[in-house]
Amino acid sequence: MKKTAAIIATMCGLSLPVVAFAGVGSPSTDSPILKVNNSVSIGFNDINSNYSETLPSPSDVENGWTPGFHVGASVDTSLFGINGIYADFGYDYASGKVTYAQGTHSEKAGHTENNLHLRLGKTMFFSNSAAITPYIMGGYRWWYRAVPNGVANPENYSNAYVGAGALFQYAINNDLTLSLHGGIGEVVYASLSGKTNPYYVALYNSPAEQKFSLSDRPYYTAGIKATYINSKNLGIYADVDYRDFMYGASGFNQAGFEEPSSQTSQFSFGAGVMYSF
């Protein structure tokens, strides 16, 4: 948590010159950026996940595509006399079959994940068509893995994350807006629980169920989004997102087992419809 606090403090410090400069602009009420920032959306996504334990082979590796859906909402409004108070919420779900491998062994495994994110910031306009929004962010991820012949089946991973980032937006015209975002933070409160395969319960005389607390590690995210909203406030969007995060080694649990550190990188491609209010 100390590292997370340092990250957020650094990001806020770096944003101060931006705040001073960005105050030169004042948007009109029909700004294309405000149309995007005050909207609800729903769409489909496809997530490519790459997970690997940071161990010499044979370590666990998982990769593949999982389709799903996204719902989101954002608001950019005045609060307590302060303009440009920005909040963005999103939920993503994806589920499918991926490739799980350990050494020479490989098989198909079930992969289901839920992702929540929340960003809170302050929008500052350079002009009616360009703005930047420094924000703090947080989120939660729950990931379920089912490996029929694995040591544990199923495995349930979960973690929260906190950090800071920024959103840059540019309106090409009254209908089309491009958005870029990026952030850094830290994975916190990560854990793993699972039911041990009966074969390994007998082989190692281990408990049927085990749980591990995983150590905090860095979290990174970035993305680009194109939004088209017409004069009737109906629109479509397409986006590409990237996130990279790690889980630290657990240390030994009560049964004498430990979970190694790991790294996960994901690309998400999405498209959908939206309504500006």
GROMACS .gro file of C-alpha atoms in nm:
model
  277
    1MET     CA    1   0.000   0.000   0.000
    2LYS     CA    2   0.291   0.237   0.057
    3LYS     CA    3   0.395   0.195  -0.306
    4THR     CA    4   0.039   0.261  -0.420
    5ALA     CA    5   0.020   0.581  -0.216
    6ALA     CA    6   0.351   0.696  -0.369
    7ILE     CA    7   0.221   0.625  -0.720
    8ILE     CA    8  -0.097   0.825  -0.664
    9ALA     CA    9   0.092   1.113  -0.503
   10THR     CA   10   0.333   1.125  -0.798
   11MET     CA   11   0.052   1.124  -1.054
   12CYS     CA   12  -0.133   1.401  -0.870
   13GLY     CA   13   0.187   1.605  -0.849
   14LEU     CA   14   0.250   1.566  -1.221
   15SER     CA   15  -0.104   1.679  -1.296
   16LEU     CA   16  -0.069   2.017  -1.125
   17PRO     CA   17   0.097   2.190  -1.422
   18VAL     CA   18  -0.171   2.039  -1.644
   19VAL     CA   19  -0.443   2.180  -1.418
   20ALA     CA   20  -0.297   2.529  -1.443
   21PHE     CA   21  -0.269   2.513  -1.822
   22ALA     CA   22  -0.596   2.336  -1.891
   23GLY     CA   23  -0.796   2.604  -1.717
   24VAL     CA   24  -0.766   2.826  -2.028
   25GLY     CA   25  -1.049   2.637  -2.202
   26SER     CA   26  -1.422   2.639  -2.122
   27PRO     CA   27  -1.650   2.395  -2.305
   28SER     CA   28  -1.993   2.475  -2.446
   29THR     CA   29  -2.288   2.273  -2.322
   30ASP     CA   30  -2.299   2.086  -2.656
   31SER     CA   31  -1.931   1.987  -2.646
   32PRO     CA   32  -1.878   1.649  -2.820
   33ILE     CA   33  -1.660   1.543  -2.527
   34LEU     CA   34  -1.938   1.612  -2.277
   35LYS     CA   35  -2.170   1.398  -2.491
   36VAL     CA   36  -1.929   1.108  -2.457
   37ASN     CA   37  -1.867   1.165  -2.087
   38ASN     CA   38  -2.238   1.168  -2.002
   39SER     CA   39  -2.353   0.837  -2.145
   40VAL     CA   40  -2.445   0.474  -2.089
   41SER     CA   41  -2.324   0.188  -2.308
   42ILE     CA   42  -2.357  -0.182  -2.371
   43GLY     CA   43  -2.162  -0.402  -2.608
   44PHE     CA   44  -1.965  -0.716  -2.684
   45ASN     CA   45  -1.598  -0.781  -2.620
   46ASP     CA   46  -1.336  -1.047  -2.684
   47ILE     CA   47  -1.048  -1.086  -2.437
   48ASN     CA   48  -0.712  -1.247  -2.512
   49SER     CA   49  -0.546  -1.360  -2.188
   50ASN     CA   50  -0.187  -1.475  -2.135
   51TYR     CA   51  -0.104  -1.609  -1.788
   52SER     CA   52   0.227  -1.762  -1.682
   53GLU     CA   53   0.392  -1.851  -1.355
   54THR     CA   54   0.734  -1.694  -1.307
   55LEU     CA   55   0.905  -2.029  -1.260
   56PRO     CA   56   1.134  -2.243  -1.478
   57SER     CA   57   0.946  -2.498  -1.690
   58PRO     CA   58   0.728  -2.689  -1.619
   59SER     CA   59   0.532  -2.387  -1.493
   60ASP     CA   60   0.162  -2.323  -1.549
   61VAL     CA   61   0.079  -2.132  -1.868
   62GLU     CA   62  -0.263  -2.032  -1.997
   63ASN     CA   63  -0.363  -1.840  -2.308
   64GLY     CA   64  -0.662  -1.797  -2.535
   65TRP     CA   65  -0.964  -1.589  -2.634
   66THR     CA   66  -1.285  -1.557  -2.436
   67PRO     CA   67  -1.593  -1.369  -2.566
   68GLY     CA   68  -1.820  -1.167  -2.343
   69PHE     CA   69  -2.003  -0.841  -2.291
   70HIS     CA   70  -1.955  -0.496  -2.140
   71VAL     CA   71  -2.185  -0.245  -1.969
   72GLY     CA   72  -2.075   0.100  -1.862
   73ALA     CA   73  -2.180   0.447  -1.756
   74SER     CA   74  -2.002   0.778  -1.711
   75VAL     CA   75  -2.094   1.125  -1.591
   76ASP     CA   76  -1.921   1.462  -1.618
   77THR     CA   77  -2.102   1.722  -1.411
   78SER     CA   78  -2.084   1.999  -1.153
   79LEU     CA   79  -2.074   1.914  -0.785
   80PHE     CA   80  -2.058   2.157  -0.493
   81GLY     CA   81  -1.993   2.436  -0.739
   82ILE     CA   82  -1.700   2.257  -0.906
   83ASN     CA   83  -1.726   2.190  -1.280
   84GLY     CA   84  -1.591   1.883  -1.452
   85ILE     CA   85  -1.638   1.621  -1.182
   86TYR     CA   86  -1.591   1.297  -1.375
   87ALA     CA   87  -1.689   0.940  -1.283
   88ASP     CA   88  -1.671   0.629  -1.500
   89PHE     CA   89  -1.796   0.280  -1.413
   90GLY     CA   90  -1.758  -0.037  -1.618
   91TYR     CA   91  -1.830  -0.409  -1.587
   92ASP     CA   92  -1.689  -0.676  -1.819
   93TYR     CA   93  -1.774  -1.047  -1.834
   94ALA     CA   94  -1.601  -1.310  -2.048
   95SER     CA   95  -1.616  -1.689  -2.057
   96GLY     CA   96  -1.485  -1.966  -2.282
   97LYS     CA   97  -1.223  -2.233  -2.340
   98VAL     CA   98  -0.850  -2.156  -2.337
   99THR     CA   99  -0.532  -2.362  -2.361
  100TYR     CA  100  -0.374  -2.464  -2.032
  101ALA     CA  101  -0.025  -2.615  -2.031
  102GLN     CA  102   0.228  -2.740  -1.779
  103GLY     CA  103   0.551  -2.865  -1.936
  104THR     CA  104   0.456  -3.109  -2.213
  105HIS     CA  105   0.102  -3.151  -2.081
  106SER     CA  106  -0.164  -2.941  -2.253
  107GLU     CA  107  -0.543  -2.942  -2.239
  108LYS     CA  108  -0.847  -2.719  -2.279
  109ALA     CA  109  -0.960  -2.539  -1.966
  110GLY     CA  110  -1.263  -2.333  -1.876
  111HIS     CA  111  -1.195  -1.964  -1.815
  112THR     CA  112  -1.452  -1.720  -1.674
  113GLU     CA  113  -1.378  -1.372  -1.547
  114ASN     CA  114  -1.556  -1.067  -1.412
  115ASN     CA  115  -1.395  -0.722  -1.409
  116LEU     CA  116  -1.520  -0.405  -1.240
  117HIS     CA  117  -1.359  -0.062  -1.263
  118LEU     CA  118  -1.429   0.284  -1.123
  119ARG     CA  119  -1.249   0.608  -1.213
  120LEU     CA  120  -1.298   0.942  -1.040
  121GLY     CA  121  -1.135   1.258  -1.174
  122LYS     CA  122  -1.155   1.620  -1.286
  123THR     CA  123  -1.205   1.709  -1.654
  124MET     CA  124  -1.010   2.011  -1.777
  125PHE     CA  125  -1.061   2.154  -2.126
  126PHE     CA  126  -0.792   2.295  -2.354
  127SER     CA  127  -1.072   2.392  -2.595
  128ASN     CA  128  -1.421   2.280  -2.686
  129SER     CA  129  -1.273   1.977  -2.863
  130ALA     CA  130  -0.979   1.874  -2.642
  131ALA     CA  131  -0.964   1.781  -2.276
  132ILE     CA  132  -0.762   1.588  -2.021
  133THR     CA  133  -0.892   1.416  -1.708
  134PRO     CA  134  -0.648   1.302  -1.437
  135TYR     CA  135  -0.818   1.040  -1.219
  136ILE     CA  136  -0.778   0.793  -0.940
  137MET     CA  137  -0.893   0.442  -1.018
  138GLY     CA  138  -0.989   0.120  -0.849
  139GLY     CA  139  -1.137  -0.212  -0.945
  140TYR     CA  140  -1.199  -0.575  -0.870
  141ARG     CA  141  -1.135  -0.893  -1.070
  142TRP     CA  142  -1.266  -1.244  -1.012
  143TRP     CA  143  -1.130  -1.523  -1.230
  144TYR     CA  144  -1.249  -1.886  -1.234
  145ARG     CA  145  -1.039  -2.158  -1.398
  146ALA     CA  146  -1.145  -2.521  -1.452
  147VAL     CA  147  -0.865  -2.762  -1.552
  148PRO     CA  148  -1.007  -3.118  -1.570
  149ASN     CA  149  -0.670  -3.289  -1.511
  150GLY     CA  150  -0.500  -3.014  -1.310
  151VAL     CA  151  -0.371  -3.026  -0.955
  152ALA     CA  152  -0.670  -2.816  -0.850
  153ASN     CA  153  -1.011  -2.796  -1.014
  154PRO     CA  154  -1.166  -2.546  -0.993
  155GLU     CA  155  -0.935  -2.255  -0.905
  156ASN     CA  156  -1.073  -1.918  -0.800
  157TYR     CA  157  -0.852  -1.608  -0.823
  158SER     CA  158  -0.962  -1.266  -0.701
  159ASN     CA  159  -0.800  -0.930  -0.646
  160ALA     CA  160  -0.865  -0.560  -0.611
  161TYR     CA  161  -0.643  -0.285  -0.750
  162VAL     CA  162  -0.592   0.087  -0.687
  163GLY     CA  163  -0.395   0.349  -0.876
  164ALA     CA  164  -0.403   0.669  -1.081
  165GLY     CA  165  -0.417   0.760  -1.446
  166ALA     CA  166  -0.533   1.008  -1.705
  167LEU     CA  167  -0.781   1.030  -1.993
  168PHE     CA  168  -0.711   1.245  -2.302
  169GLN     CA  169  -0.997   1.319  -2.542
  170TYR     CA  170  -1.008   1.490  -2.882
  171ALA     CA  171  -1.323   1.557  -3.084
  172ILE     CA  172  -1.253   1.526  -3.457
  173ASN     CA  173  -1.596   1.675  -3.530
  174ASN     CA  174  -1.933   1.715  -3.355
  175ASP     CA  175  -2.002   1.342  -3.376
  176LEU     CA  176  -1.668   1.159  -3.363
  177THR     CA  177  -1.441   1.160  -3.055
  178LEU     CA  178  -1.118   0.974  -2.982
  179SER     CA  179  -1.019   0.887  -2.625
  180LEU     CA  180  -0.685   0.765  -2.488
  181HIS     CA  181  -0.633   0.647  -2.133
  182GLY     CA  182  -0.351   0.501  -1.926
  183GLY     CA  183  -0.287   0.425  -1.562
  184ILE     CA  184  -0.053   0.259  -1.314
  185GLY     CA  185  -0.134   0.107  -0.979
  186GLU     CA  186  -0.100  -0.196  -0.760
  187VAL     CA  187  -0.282  -0.526  -0.717
  188VAL     CA  188  -0.407  -0.561  -0.357
  189TYR     CA  189  -0.595  -0.824  -0.156
  190ALA     CA  190  -0.521  -1.099  -0.408
  191SER     CA  191  -0.610  -1.456  -0.318
  192LEU     CA  192  -0.642  -1.804  -0.466
  193SER     CA  193  -0.863  -2.087  -0.349
  194GLY     CA  194  -0.924  -2.427  -0.504
  195LYS     CA  195  -1.030  -2.785  -0.465
  196THR     CA  196  -0.741  -3.029  -0.498
  197ASN     CA  197  -0.782  -3.311  -0.747
  198PRO     CA  198  -0.849  -3.637  -0.550
  199TYR     CA  199  -0.543  -3.799  -0.715
  200TYR     CA  200  -0.313  -3.533  -0.567
  201VAL     CA  201  -0.493  -3.541  -0.233
  202ALA     CA  202  -0.392  -3.907  -0.203
  203LEU     CA  203  -0.047  -3.858  -0.357
  204TYR     CA  204   0.062  -3.571  -0.132
  205ASN     CA  205  -0.174  -3.634   0.159
  206SER     CA  206  -0.294  -3.277   0.114
  207PRO     CA  207  -0.621  -3.107   0.214
  208ALA     CA  208  -0.908  -3.128  -0.032
  209GLU     CA  209  -0.944  -2.749  -0.028
  210GLN     CA  210  -0.667  -2.491  -0.007
  211LYS     CA  211  -0.642  -2.113   0.004
  212PHE     CA  212  -0.349  -1.877  -0.056
  213SER     CA  213  -0.301  -1.506   0.005
  214LEU     CA  214  -0.099  -1.357  -0.281
  215SER     CA  215   0.138  -1.062  -0.248
  216ASP     CA  216   0.081  -0.712  -0.389
  217ARG     CA  217   0.234  -0.643  -0.729
  218PRO     CA  218   0.214  -0.372  -1.004
  219TYR     CA  219  -0.086  -0.309  -1.228
  220TYR     CA  220  -0.082  -0.128  -1.566
  221THR     CA  221  -0.359  -0.036  -1.807
  222ALA     CA  222  -0.397   0.156  -2.134
  223GLY     CA  223  -0.652   0.189  -2.411
  224ILE     CA  224  -0.799   0.376  -2.706
  225LYS     CA  225  -1.164   0.430  -2.790
  226ALA     CA  226  -1.352   0.582  -3.085
  227THR     CA  227  -1.705   0.709  -3.024
  228TYR     CA  228  -1.964   0.828  -3.276
  229ILE     CA  229  -2.278   0.997  -3.134
  230ASN     CA  230  -2.534   1.158  -3.368
  231SER     CA  231  -2.759   1.458  -3.309
  232LYS     CA  232  -3.024   1.238  -3.146
  233ASN     CA  233  -2.773   1.127  -2.881
  234LEU     CA  234  -2.753   0.772  -3.014
  235GLY     CA  235  -2.409   0.634  -3.081
  236ILE     CA  236  -2.169   0.347  -3.135
  237TYR     CA  237  -1.820   0.280  -3.004
  238ALA     CA  238  -1.517   0.060  -3.066
  239ASP     CA  239  -1.226   0.019  -2.828
  240VAL     CA  240  -0.902  -0.165  -2.759
  241ASP     CA  241  -0.777  -0.208  -2.403
  242TYR     CA  242  -0.461  -0.354  -2.254
  243ARG     CA  243  -0.387  -0.448  -1.894
  244ASP     CA  244  -0.089  -0.615  -1.734
  245PHE     CA  245  -0.069  -0.722  -1.373
  246MET     CA  246   0.112  -0.963  -1.145
  247TYR     CA  247   0.044  -1.176  -0.840
  248GLY     CA  248   0.325  -1.213  -0.589
  249ALA     CA  249   0.418  -1.549  -0.436
  250SER     CA  250   0.199  -1.654  -0.147
  251GLY     CA  251   0.440  -1.806   0.100
  252PHE     CA  252   0.355  -2.140   0.259
  253ASN     CA  253  -0.001  -2.203   0.376
  254GLN     CA  254  -0.117  -2.420   0.665
  255ALA     CA  255  -0.078  -2.735   0.454
  256GLY     CA  256   0.284  -2.657   0.361
  257PHE     CA  257   0.216  -2.556   0.000
  258GLU     CA  258   0.281  -2.226  -0.173
  259GLU     CA  259   0.163  -2.050  -0.488
  260PRO     CA  260   0.438  -1.899  -0.707
  261SER     CA  261   0.432  -1.548  -0.849
  262SER     CA  262   0.270  -1.501  -1.189
  263GLN     CA  263   0.206  -1.245  -1.461
  264THR     CA  264  -0.108  -1.187  -1.667
  265SER     CA  265  -0.140  -0.969  -1.978
  266GLN     CA  266  -0.469  -0.911  -2.160
  267PHE     CA  267  -0.590  -0.743  -2.478
  268SER     CA  268  -0.960  -0.666  -2.504
  269PHE     CA  269  -1.142  -0.568  -2.825
  270GLY     CA  270  -1.492  -0.428  -2.792
  271ALA     CA  271  -1.778  -0.265  -2.983
  272GLY     CA  272  -2.126  -0.159  -2.888
  273VAL     CA  273  -2.400   0.101  -2.872
  274MET     CA  274  -2.444   0.398  -2.640
  275TYR     CA  275  -2.683   0.672  -2.544
  276SER     CA  276  -2.581   1.022  -2.436
  277PHE     CA  277  -2.799   1.194  -2.177
   0.00000   0.00000   0.00000
